[in-house]
XYZ file of C-alpha atoms in Angstrom:
683
model
C -0.105 -0.005 0.021
C 1.237 3.534 -0.470
C 2.023 5.239 2.617
C 1.559 9.077 2.746
C 3.891 11.182 4.805
C 2.275 10.961 8.113
C 4.247 13.749 9.620
C 2.038 16.162 7.792
C -1.096 15.043 9.585
C -2.064 16.235 12.902
C -3.011 13.654 15.646
C -6.954 12.822 16.002
C -9.062 15.299 17.901
C -12.456 13.920 16.684
C -14.466 10.747 17.118
C -12.748 7.828 15.046
C -13.704 6.991 11.624
C -13.829 3.391 12.539
C -16.821 3.882 14.897
C -18.976 5.272 12.190
C -18.007 2.509 9.653
C -18.009 -0.715 11.777
C -21.006 -1.949 13.662
C -20.539 -1.809 17.479
C -20.927 -5.506 17.742
C -17.527 -6.231 15.948
C -15.404 -3.363 17.754
C -14.025 -5.739 20.228
C -12.804 -8.368 17.559
C -11.534 -5.526 15.380
C -9.535 -3.813 18.119
C -8.130 -7.555 19.218
C -7.256 -8.472 15.551
C -5.621 -5.024 15.107
C -3.436 -5.384 18.159
C -2.546 -9.098 17.179
C -1.691 -8.100 13.328
C 0.070 -4.879 14.384
C -1.787 -2.628 12.187
C -4.337 0.078 12.627
C -8.009 -0.932 13.494
C -9.212 0.368 10.054
C -6.732 -1.814 8.362
C -8.023 -4.721 10.586
C -11.495 -4.341 9.606
C -10.752 -4.049 5.818
C -8.584 -7.221 6.346
C -11.391 -8.886 7.815
C -13.729 -8.025 5.353
C -16.072 -5.823 7.683
C -15.612 -2.774 5.381
C -14.041 -1.963 2.020
C -11.453 0.583 1.070
C -14.185 2.474 -1.219
C -16.457 2.764 1.907
C -13.721 4.016 4.086
C -12.733 6.529 1.510
C -16.392 7.603 0.962
C -16.908 8.326 4.564
C -13.471 10.128 4.937
C -14.512 12.351 2.141
C -17.884 13.437 3.697
C -15.966 13.950 7.233
C -13.414 16.312 5.650
C -15.253 17.701 2.551
C -12.968 16.202 0.023
C -13.647 14.893 -3.518
C -13.213 11.268 -4.559
C -11.567 9.771 -7.612
C -12.411 6.356 -9.127
C -9.898 4.270 -10.877
C -11.484 4.798 -14.261
C -10.928 8.486 -14.070
C -8.461 10.262 -16.452
C -5.985 12.548 -14.534
C -3.612 15.298 -15.454
C -0.834 14.993 -13.046
C 1.677 17.686 -12.169
C 4.772 15.456 -12.167
C 7.378 13.500 -14.319
C 5.995 10.103 -15.322
C 9.555 8.369 -14.838
C 8.871 9.278 -11.035
C 5.636 7.362 -10.975
C 6.980 4.290 -8.494
C 8.149 7.018 -5.973
C 4.874 8.863 -6.028
C 2.967 5.594 -5.575
C 5.200 4.860 -2.437
C 4.631 8.376 -0.998
C 0.920 8.098 -1.387
C 0.138 11.630 -2.701
C 0.453 13.751 -6.094
C -0.733 17.067 -7.279
C -3.136 17.036 -10.051
C -4.806 19.564 -12.354
C -8.644 18.904 -12.667
C -10.717 20.069 -15.516
C -13.048 21.528 -13.358
C -11.698 23.104 -9.954
C -8.106 23.358 -10.829
C -5.282 22.336 -8.665
C -5.689 19.578 -6.069
C -3.638 17.118 -4.030
C -4.748 13.470 -4.679
C -4.376 11.347 -1.519
C -4.398 7.763 -0.864
C -4.610 6.995 2.638
C -4.143 3.736 4.584
C -6.238 3.060 7.728
C -3.903 5.044 10.197
C -3.713 8.054 7.681
C -7.293 8.066 7.300
C -8.057 8.208 10.864
C -5.548 11.361 11.327
C -7.158 12.922 8.156
C -10.626 12.517 9.789
C -9.638 14.540 12.721
C -9.266 17.733 10.792
C -8.151 19.281 7.320
C -4.591 18.924 6.605
C -2.183 21.212 4.503
C -0.138 18.503 2.463
C 3.356 19.362 1.283
C 3.139 22.792 2.761
C 0.406 23.926 0.475
C -3.296 24.885 0.644
C -4.583 23.152 -2.080
C -7.981 21.231 -1.529
C -7.906 17.430 -1.038
C -8.984 14.584 -3.454
C -9.194 10.818 -2.222
C -8.791 7.725 -3.839
C -8.247 4.006 -2.467
C -4.651 2.854 -2.564
C -5.659 0.435 -5.300
C -7.341 3.206 -7.486
C -4.452 5.529 -6.860
C -1.953 2.677 -8.020
C -4.162 2.150 -11.128
C -4.381 5.813 -12.039
C -0.531 6.223 -11.688
C 0.323 3.469 -13.796
C -2.158 4.332 -16.609
C -0.589 7.760 -16.473
C 2.868 6.285 -16.664
C 2.139 3.157 -18.872
C 4.838 3.581 -21.170
C 7.476 3.895 -18.494
C 6.178 1.117 -16.675
C 6.120 -1.164 -19.808
C 9.473 -0.104 -20.977
C 11.292 -0.823 -17.768
C 9.634 -4.118 -17.409
C 10.402 -5.312 -20.819
C 13.935 -3.600 -21.444
C 15.066 -2.995 -17.981
C 17.422 -6.126 -17.616
C 18.596 -6.053 -21.234
C 19.629 -2.462 -20.743
C 21.313 -2.645 -17.562
C 22.994 -6.153 -18.058
C 22.748 -7.183 -21.878
C 24.880 -10.240 -21.434
C 22.192 -11.501 -18.904
C 19.239 -11.362 -21.130
C 17.985 -13.852 -23.805
C 16.566 -10.918 -26.060
C 19.330 -11.466 -28.569
C 17.313 -13.507 -31.495
C 20.615 -13.870 -33.124
C 22.231 -15.743 -30.240
C 19.155 -17.991 -30.143
C 19.347 -18.869 -33.723
C 23.168 -19.663 -33.332
C 22.459 -21.669 -30.325
C 19.737 -23.781 -32.101
C 21.963 -24.285 -34.992
C 24.930 -25.521 -32.980
C 22.960 -27.930 -30.906
C 21.246 -29.370 -33.964
C 24.516 -30.007 -35.680
C 26.080 -31.521 -32.686
C 23.102 -33.962 -32.507
C 23.249 -34.744 -36.302
C 27.025 -35.354 -35.986
C 26.458 -37.679 -32.837
C 23.896 -39.586 -34.859
C 26.355 -40.027 -37.824
C 29.131 -40.823 -35.747
C 27.205 -43.552 -33.877
C 25.612 -45.009 -36.862
C 28.015 -44.624 -39.984
C 31.610 -43.761 -38.602
C 34.360 -46.241 -38.178
C 34.432 -48.140 -34.755
C 37.145 -45.879 -33.466
C 35.090 -42.759 -33.910
C 31.893 -44.341 -32.813
C 33.471 -45.528 -29.656
C 35.102 -41.954 -29.037
C 31.542 -40.369 -29.554
C 30.055 -43.069 -27.350
C 32.524 -42.521 -24.667
C 31.824 -38.653 -24.564
C 28.186 -39.504 -24.081
C 28.958 -42.010 -21.536
C 30.995 -39.695 -19.349
C 28.182 -37.047 -19.449
C 25.628 -39.835 -18.310
C 27.711 -41.038 -15.627
C 28.338 -37.521 -14.220
C 24.565 -36.681 -14.383
C 23.805 -40.009 -12.747
C 26.413 -39.561 -9.949
C 25.235 -36.317 -8.769
C 21.554 -37.758 -8.765
C 22.478 -40.690 -6.882
C 24.561 -38.515 -4.396
C 21.648 -36.387 -3.970
C 19.383 -39.479 -3.217
C 21.719 -40.471 -0.475
C 21.388 -37.043 1.282
C 18.697 -36.427 3.731
C 16.988 -32.978 3.643
C 17.952 -30.766 6.601
C 15.313 -28.041 7.107
C 16.667 -24.653 7.629
C 16.194 -22.980 10.890
C 13.067 -20.858 11.632
C 12.507 -17.767 14.034
C 9.080 -17.933 15.162
C 7.113 -14.417 14.506
C 4.061 -13.239 15.897
C 1.364 -11.965 13.684
C 2.432 -8.312 14.480
C 6.106 -9.231 13.536
C 5.420 -10.870 10.372
C 6.597 -8.690 7.238
C 4.216 -7.417 4.424
C 3.777 -10.201 1.652
C 3.128 -9.681 -1.892
C 1.823 -12.802 -4.064
C 2.046 -12.515 -7.857
C -0.346 -14.600 -9.753
C 0.059 -14.264 -13.726
C -3.109 -15.506 -15.338
C -3.934 -15.970 -18.983
C -6.891 -17.848 -20.186
C -7.392 -19.353 -16.779
C -10.977 -18.879 -16.174
C -11.667 -22.502 -15.213
C -9.296 -22.558 -12.402
C -9.622 -19.015 -10.933
C -12.251 -20.096 -8.126
C -9.939 -22.999 -6.813
C -6.820 -20.623 -6.828
C -8.869 -17.748 -4.889
C -9.991 -20.309 -2.575
C -6.498 -21.484 -1.872
C -5.154 -18.089 -1.628
C -8.168 -17.120 0.843
C -6.994 -20.076 2.967
C -3.440 -18.817 3.475
C -2.490 -18.427 7.262
C -1.487 -14.858 7.094
C -2.947 -11.620 8.398
C -4.955 -10.400 5.425
C -3.922 -6.616 6.220
C -0.298 -7.413 5.524
C -0.932 -9.511 2.362
C -1.492 -8.033 -1.172
C -2.280 -10.605 -3.883
C -1.942 -9.083 -7.386
C -3.752 -11.142 -10.161
C -1.901 -10.280 -13.359
C -4.425 -10.613 -16.276
C -3.764 -9.840 -19.934
C -6.010 -6.844 -21.512
C -7.420 -9.467 -24.008
C -8.812 -11.692 -21.371
C -12.126 -10.700 -20.355
C -12.998 -14.323 -19.611
C -10.593 -14.715 -16.689
C -11.385 -11.216 -15.312
C -15.169 -12.222 -15.255
C -14.404 -15.421 -13.478
C -12.556 -13.260 -10.907
C -15.402 -11.013 -10.430
C -17.722 -13.678 -9.884
C -15.864 -15.035 -6.869
C -16.533 -13.751 -3.492
C -14.414 -10.526 -2.876
C -11.170 -10.861 -0.933
C -9.803 -7.441 0.597
C -6.441 -8.448 -0.015
C -6.870 -9.372 -3.941
C -6.377 -6.558 -6.427
C -6.828 -7.338 -10.369
C -3.905 -5.639 -12.723
C -4.628 -5.595 -16.225
C -1.572 -5.800 -18.319
C -0.633 -3.670 -21.534
C 0.078 -5.877 -24.525
C 3.345 -4.380 -25.465
C 6.381 -6.479 -25.425
C 6.562 -10.353 -25.444
C 3.558 -12.461 -24.402
C 5.282 -14.256 -21.460
C 4.902 -15.162 -17.906
C 8.043 -13.238 -17.013
C 6.970 -10.053 -18.566
C 3.641 -10.150 -16.347
C 5.823 -10.726 -13.597
C 8.068 -7.781 -14.053
C 5.031 -5.630 -14.469
C 3.653 -6.935 -11.191
C 7.128 -6.695 -9.431
C 7.023 -2.915 -10.048
C 3.555 -2.719 -8.018
C 4.903 -5.040 -5.017
C 4.997 -3.470 -1.881
C 5.765 -6.362 0.212
C 9.046 -7.129 1.805
C 8.969 -10.565 0.516
C 7.374 -11.742 -2.814
C 6.085 -15.036 -3.798
C 4.790 -16.419 -7.344
C 2.042 -18.647 -7.645
C 0.588 -20.179 -10.915
C -3.115 -20.458 -11.868
C -3.406 -24.073 -11.075
C -1.624 -23.785 -7.547
C -2.891 -24.802 -4.414
C -0.428 -23.678 -1.821
C -0.455 -25.123 1.936
C -1.866 -22.531 4.258
C 1.301 -22.241 6.214
C 3.671 -21.742 3.482
C 3.947 -17.923 3.662
C 4.526 -18.038 7.312
C 7.164 -20.925 6.998
C 9.051 -18.708 4.352
C 8.779 -15.487 6.545
C 10.183 -17.175 9.548
C 12.896 -18.874 7.498
C 13.866 -15.610 6.110
C 13.974 -14.086 9.656
C 16.389 -16.585 10.890
C 18.846 -16.037 8.155
C 21.097 -13.199 6.970
C 20.482 -10.984 3.909
C 22.475 -13.359 1.808
C 19.633 -15.810 1.678
C 17.608 -14.216 -1.196
C 15.185 -16.976 -2.248
C 13.452 -19.902 -0.767
C 11.725 -22.718 -2.936
C 8.683 -24.490 -1.674
C 8.263 -28.192 -2.914
C 5.749 -28.677 -5.749
C 3.751 -31.998 -5.704
C 1.471 -33.288 -8.269
C -2.251 -34.363 -7.656
C -3.091 -37.761 -8.668
C -4.380 -38.081 -12.253
C -4.614 -41.009 -14.662
C -2.167 -41.690 -17.603
C 1.363 -42.613 -17.853
C 2.826 -39.311 -18.528
C 0.930 -37.761 -15.542
C 2.297 -40.267 -13.100
C 5.868 -39.619 -14.474
C 5.195 -36.036 -14.109
C 4.144 -36.733 -10.397
C 7.385 -38.904 -10.092
C 9.792 -36.177 -11.431
C 8.318 -33.524 -9.319
C 8.727 -35.611 -6.199
C 12.511 -36.466 -7.149
C 13.244 -32.699 -8.088
C 11.628 -31.005 -5.094
C 12.222 -33.653 -2.301
C 15.752 -34.977 -3.502
C 17.780 -32.924 -5.947
C 16.866 -29.291 -4.941
C 17.238 -29.647 -1.051
C 20.580 -31.498 -1.592
C 21.717 -28.575 -3.850
C 20.697 -26.196 -1.317
C 22.491 -28.225 1.462
C 25.673 -28.353 -0.680
C 25.328 -24.482 -1.109
C 24.924 -24.842 -4.853
C 22.812 -22.842 -7.205
C 19.267 -23.829 -7.598
C 17.260 -23.828 -10.879
C 13.926 -22.660 -9.373
C 10.525 -24.071 -10.095
C 8.263 -21.978 -11.899
C 6.037 -21.342 -8.968
C 6.290 -20.861 -5.191
C 9.312 -19.122 -5.164
C 9.685 -16.775 -2.239
C 12.098 -13.807 -2.521
C 13.538 -11.119 -0.510
C 12.152 -8.201 -2.553
C 15.457 -6.444 -2.073
C 17.506 -9.456 -3.432
C 15.019 -9.956 -6.439
C 15.226 -6.235 -7.549
C 19.118 -6.428 -7.010
C 19.331 -9.385 -9.127
C 17.362 -7.920 -12.080
C 14.092 -9.684 -11.506
C 12.880 -11.940 -14.256
C 13.964 -11.890 -17.954
C 10.858 -11.209 -19.969
C 12.298 -13.084 -23.194
C 13.336 -16.187 -21.247
C 10.589 -18.883 -21.399
C 11.992 -20.541 -18.210
C 12.526 -17.553 -16.335
C 12.538 -19.600 -13.014
C 15.873 -21.542 -14.004
C 17.354 -18.427 -15.316
C 16.685 -16.277 -12.319
C 17.969 -19.077 -9.889
C 21.467 -19.114 -11.325
C 21.338 -15.220 -11.614
C 20.710 -14.913 -7.882
C 23.876 -16.983 -7.207
C 25.902 -14.981 -9.648
C 24.929 -11.871 -7.750
C 25.887 -13.520 -4.333
C 22.664 -14.766 -2.913
C 21.799 -18.120 -1.848
C 18.584 -20.123 -2.453
C 17.298 -22.599 0.241
C 14.365 -24.852 0.300
C 11.213 -24.994 2.739
C 8.935 -27.775 3.515
C 5.127 -26.683 3.018
C 4.110 -27.849 -0.437
C 2.211 -26.394 -3.222
C 0.244 -28.869 -5.084
C -0.400 -28.653 -8.869
C -2.183 -30.468 -11.724
C -0.203 -32.236 -14.519
C -1.076 -31.548 -18.214
C -4.292 -33.164 -19.138
C -3.322 -34.360 -22.662
C -0.370 -35.616 -24.478
C -0.294 -32.467 -26.589
C -0.298 -30.250 -23.557
C 2.556 -32.287 -22.022
C 4.684 -32.060 -25.269
C 4.097 -28.210 -25.425
C 5.089 -27.750 -22.041
C 8.113 -29.903 -22.074
C 9.151 -28.202 -25.396
C 8.938 -24.996 -23.730
C 10.847 -25.945 -20.856
C 13.811 -27.576 -22.912
C 13.789 -24.186 -24.855
C 13.864 -22.171 -22.279
C 17.037 -24.323 -20.819
C 18.700 -23.787 -24.159
C 18.010 -19.802 -23.671
C 19.595 -20.000 -20.240
C 22.461 -22.013 -21.247
C 23.325 -19.693 -24.166
C 23.140 -16.575 -21.933
C 25.292 -18.207 -19.269
C 27.784 -19.418 -21.827
C 28.426 -16.008 -23.120
C 31.349 -15.545 -20.760
C 32.454 -18.712 -19.283
C 35.417 -17.522 -17.486
C 33.175 -14.952 -15.602
C 30.664 -17.793 -15.072
C 33.191 -19.976 -13.451
C 34.318 -17.051 -11.053
C 30.908 -16.148 -10.139
C 29.327 -19.845 -9.617
C 32.524 -21.458 -8.649
C 33.038 -25.255 -9.345
C 30.148 -26.309 -7.219
C 27.766 -24.031 -9.236
C 28.892 -25.158 -12.232
C 28.348 -28.792 -11.422
C 24.993 -27.852 -10.449
C 24.503 -26.124 -13.826
C 25.553 -29.559 -15.297
C 23.410 -31.719 -13.272
C 20.339 -29.693 -13.638
C 19.875 -27.732 -16.946
C 22.570 -29.015 -19.158
C 22.269 -32.770 -17.934
C 18.422 -32.853 -18.193
C 18.627 -30.906 -21.617
C 20.997 -33.175 -23.236
C 19.719 -36.464 -21.727
C 16.425 -36.410 -23.621
C 17.763 -35.681 -27.153
C 20.938 -37.780 -26.879
C 18.921 -40.776 -25.579
C 16.606 -40.621 -28.759
C 19.657 -39.897 -30.963
C 21.445 -42.712 -29.738
C 18.611 -45.248 -30.081
C 18.117 -43.999 -33.732
C 21.821 -44.197 -34.624
C 21.941 -47.747 -32.858
C 18.974 -48.969 -34.806
C 20.211 -47.501 -38.237
C 23.700 -48.870 -37.604
C 22.581 -52.164 -36.742
C 20.074 -52.367 -39.978
C 22.966 -51.053 -42.212
C 25.997 -52.808 -40.824
C 24.936 -55.372 -38.350
C 25.512 -55.350 -34.591
C 28.088 -52.547 -33.953
C 31.476 -53.684 -31.954
C 30.414 -51.116 -29.299
C 27.103 -52.643 -28.526
C 28.260 -53.818 -24.894
C 29.641 -50.340 -24.037
C 26.493 -49.003 -25.177
C 24.591 -51.173 -22.938
C 26.455 -50.230 -20.126
C 25.953 -46.387 -20.701
C 22.032 -47.088 -21.050
C 22.022 -49.059 -17.968
C 23.832 -46.321 -16.078
C 21.522 -43.615 -17.289
C 18.214 -45.690 -16.806
C 19.548 -47.064 -13.328
C 20.645 -43.559 -12.027
C 17.318 -42.268 -13.217
C 15.294 -45.027 -11.611
C 16.716 -44.789 -8.034
C 16.288 -40.946 -8.247
C 12.824 -41.135 -9.004
C 12.244 -43.803 -6.670
C 13.844 -41.797 -3.809
C 11.542 -38.901 -4.501
C 8.629 -41.026 -4.526
C 9.387 -42.580 -1.323
C 10.009 -39.310 0.538
C 6.967 -37.831 -0.903
C 4.796 -40.762 0.258
C 3.906 -41.576 -3.257
C 5.044 -45.142 -3.334
C 2.117 -46.441 -5.170
C 3.758 -44.890 -8.268
C 6.840 -47.109 -8.059
C 5.274 -49.932 -10.371
C 5.187 -47.400 -13.276
C 8.834 -46.490 -13.183
C 10.089 -49.434 -15.577
C 8.282 -47.717 -18.269
C 10.908 -44.835 -18.142
C 12.305 -45.479 -21.528
C 9.116 -44.923 -23.089
C 8.898 -41.441 -21.314
C 12.323 -40.617 -22.329
C 11.504 -41.097 -26.070
C 8.754 -38.641 -25.554
C 11.015 -36.416 -23.962
C 13.275 -36.581 -26.832
C 10.675 -35.479 -29.339
C 9.854 -32.481 -27.305
C 13.444 -31.515 -27.220
C 13.555 -31.698 -31.099
C 10.390 -29.461 -30.862
C 12.168 -26.982 -28.584
C 15.236 -26.886 -31.143
C 12.948 -26.131 -34.068
C 11.114 -23.315 -31.864
C 14.401 -21.753 -30.543
C 15.165 -21.000 -34.189
C 11.994 -19.762 -35.483
C 10.199 -18.602 -32.434
C 12.417 -18.074 -29.605
C 10.251 -16.020 -27.375
C 6.867 -17.773 -27.949
C 5.259 -18.905 -24.955
C 3.551 -22.465 -25.103
C 0.571 -22.040 -23.160
C -0.572 -25.068 -20.878
C -4.121 -25.629 -20.564
C -5.355 -25.908 -16.921
C -8.666 -27.258 -15.587
C -8.832 -30.641 -17.183
C -7.832 -32.623 -14.028
C -10.600 -33.200 -11.239
C -8.891 -32.766 -8.114
C -9.866 -35.208 -5.260
C -11.553 -32.629 -2.876
C -13.401 -31.236 -5.824
C -15.304 -34.363 -6.434
C -18.807 -34.735 -5.318
C -17.834 -37.185 -2.659
C -15.716 -34.463 -0.727
C -19.111 -32.492 -0.328
C -19.530 -28.443 -0.137
C -21.371 -26.695 2.402
C -25.032 -27.098 2.168
C -27.201 -24.252 2.851
C -28.115 -25.509 6.183
C -24.448 -25.766 7.058
C -23.976 -22.198 5.726
C -26.734 -21.131 8.229
C -25.092 -22.884 11.095
C -21.729 -21.331 10.380
C -23.275 -18.010 10.108
C -25.039 -18.381 13.412
C -21.852 -19.497 15.190
C -20.119 -16.375 13.793
C -22.919 -14.314 15.164
C -22.762 -15.938 18.551
C -18.791 -15.290 18.502
C -19.479 -11.777 17.947
C -21.858 -11.409 20.738
C -19.492 -13.313 22.993
C -16.573 -10.697 22.218
C -18.712 -7.743 22.390
C -19.709 -8.923 26.210
C -16.325 -8.634 27.162
C -16.788 -11.677 29.451
C -14.818 -13.816 27.093
C -11.226 -13.345 25.796
C -10.641 -13.951 22.240
C -8.058 -16.574 22.777
C -10.702 -18.701 24.855
C -13.291 -18.388 22.201
C -10.792 -19.382 19.559
C -9.803 -22.530 21.664
C -13.582 -23.354 22.055
C -13.959 -23.178 18.233
C -10.924 -25.483 17.641
C -12.544 -27.939 20.106
C -15.643 -28.171 18.210
C -13.972 -28.425 14.910
C -11.926 -31.187 16.397
C -15.095 -33.168 17.522
C -16.562 -32.635 13.983
C -13.450 -33.990 12.367
C -13.567 -37.169 14.411
C -17.073 -37.728 13.704
C -16.464 -37.363 10.044
C -18.637 -34.311 9.722
C -18.733 -32.201 6.484
C -15.267 -30.921 5.740
C -16.721 -27.512 4.852
C -18.148 -27.437 8.637
C -14.558 -28.021 10.117
C -12.902 -25.710 7.565
C -15.421 -22.973 8.693
C -14.780 -23.299 12.202
C -10.897 -23.438 11.994
C -11.110 -20.216 9.681
C -12.819 -18.595 12.505
C -10.421 -19.822 15.007
C -7.637 -18.599 12.988
C -9.440 -15.287 12.570
C -9.433 -14.899 16.416
C -6.391 -16.598 17.899
C -4.334 -18.299 15.291
C -3.698 -21.988 14.962
C -3.288 -23.920 18.050
C 0.445 -24.398 17.299
C 2.374 -22.408 14.582
C 5.912 -23.468 15.452
C 7.126 -27.165 15.208
C 9.948 -28.203 17.639
C 12.517 -27.491 14.969
C 11.556 -23.610 15.143
C 14.092 -21.456 16.990
C 12.120 -19.555 19.689
C 13.324 -16.204 19.819
């Protein structure tokens, strides 16, 4: 939220604005929640959904005789558009109205609104009349006014500041595609047609890469993850958090996403959720509007200029992020309720060098071979490899979602590259090159796999293309890369991006060459050596995947692992598709459709709240307010009673919606029964 200069506002001398806006029945609860969250009571009332920012601004305007400006208005602002972010942070700006002349537009938060309500205020030493807007409307008005500056910085900022760090060079992408294509064609010809010594040399080179790739994965499988220390924080001590959710053609999954975000165990007054929606996507905006309002949610409509990619959307959103920490969630994500709190407490226990935390991603059960292997890959990556790399203090190629950042570290590293279609992997290594470490946390985010073969191939081709882009960028200055990443960082690069990228097409090319050579010349003399290389690759991958499934509690998928060679053939096809796209459409974002998987909790058997259950929950809520207003019961006691009732309902196998409703009320009043595990550092 913008924060106006409060030193210019006198202390309150009139009745509180809160008393006019909130029913007396809720006063006790609002005051208690405000103390617990460490915010102004008006901000607590907005966070609890008892009032809206628009209601607050309208009442304040009537109190002080000010005008109100809505976000759809057109303004003439007396300032330089390049200063729009500083003006947004300041929270006020001089404007020139068509009727009425000069005025000062102010976007107060709750505390500032209360102080403004006490009497008229001269802002910036002038006597201009005041005009009010909500912080969200103020942000919308400013970014519309400064849209060319906002877009240019998001799209070209990284390439302008550090051209060697951006994948925007189309010529580099074409040279990379041509070079990789020639290498694969040469390998195929050497294995299939070259004399035995040359074929053996080519096979040996492949064998060395496969063995190194397998050794690192096997080593990671032998390392048990060690949770990072946490410093327990009260709600008042928690930092402000910004959630960035880029959405494009995601109307089908918006309700589930917003429900998951509403369940986050974090003070709503300290949470800013930015839904980043493309201008030509009215369906997604309509789906958002159809959902229950959330005081923490703001819809940001993105301009169409620049590449149509997720990282461009994230860079546009980063310019609007006010939180001390920033997290990215995808449309199909359902993060665990305690994930933000775990990340905040982990950051609090570490120094500023810890710039990023990766939460594990787990795939919901879905039918089909590729869906099951998708789940196995994610369990192995997020339960085995990434925690091991973090424990070895090596760089991590981030997952595309559930990355938690210190905003200062994210900005220092340059943010996301709008031209890289695997912006996550690229950013993970760029953070390391800027001296920041990346760790892992344990609260998972659940995702759905691609629902069709075409969707799986398109997504996998985008991953391969992005890894090629990232390797091309990193290889521009190899000596500098070695100096900034160190030996361990270069090994991590080989074990993740380079190894995964080469494994799929090399596996396919080797099989094609073996088949062609056998058909043309009979069994090759290096057949035995080739069998050993295949065995090392298959064996290392099977152990790696099995370790991930066991750690993730997904042992039921183990019988599918012997079909790994079939999946690798499909990956090889996706890698060849990526090679072609890198040449012809290097910045094209292959959109993955979501909403084609039925989640277990969304099936009719899981049940939704019936009208009768909703009525019961509303009666409980009213009784809770009455108990608090009587001042005979402390909020923590009422919360404890609600938790006891929820526990009894759970044991009696009552409706999950009833249990969830009672637990949400208890969380609003007194938090969860125990927010800190024994491993949390008490401080």
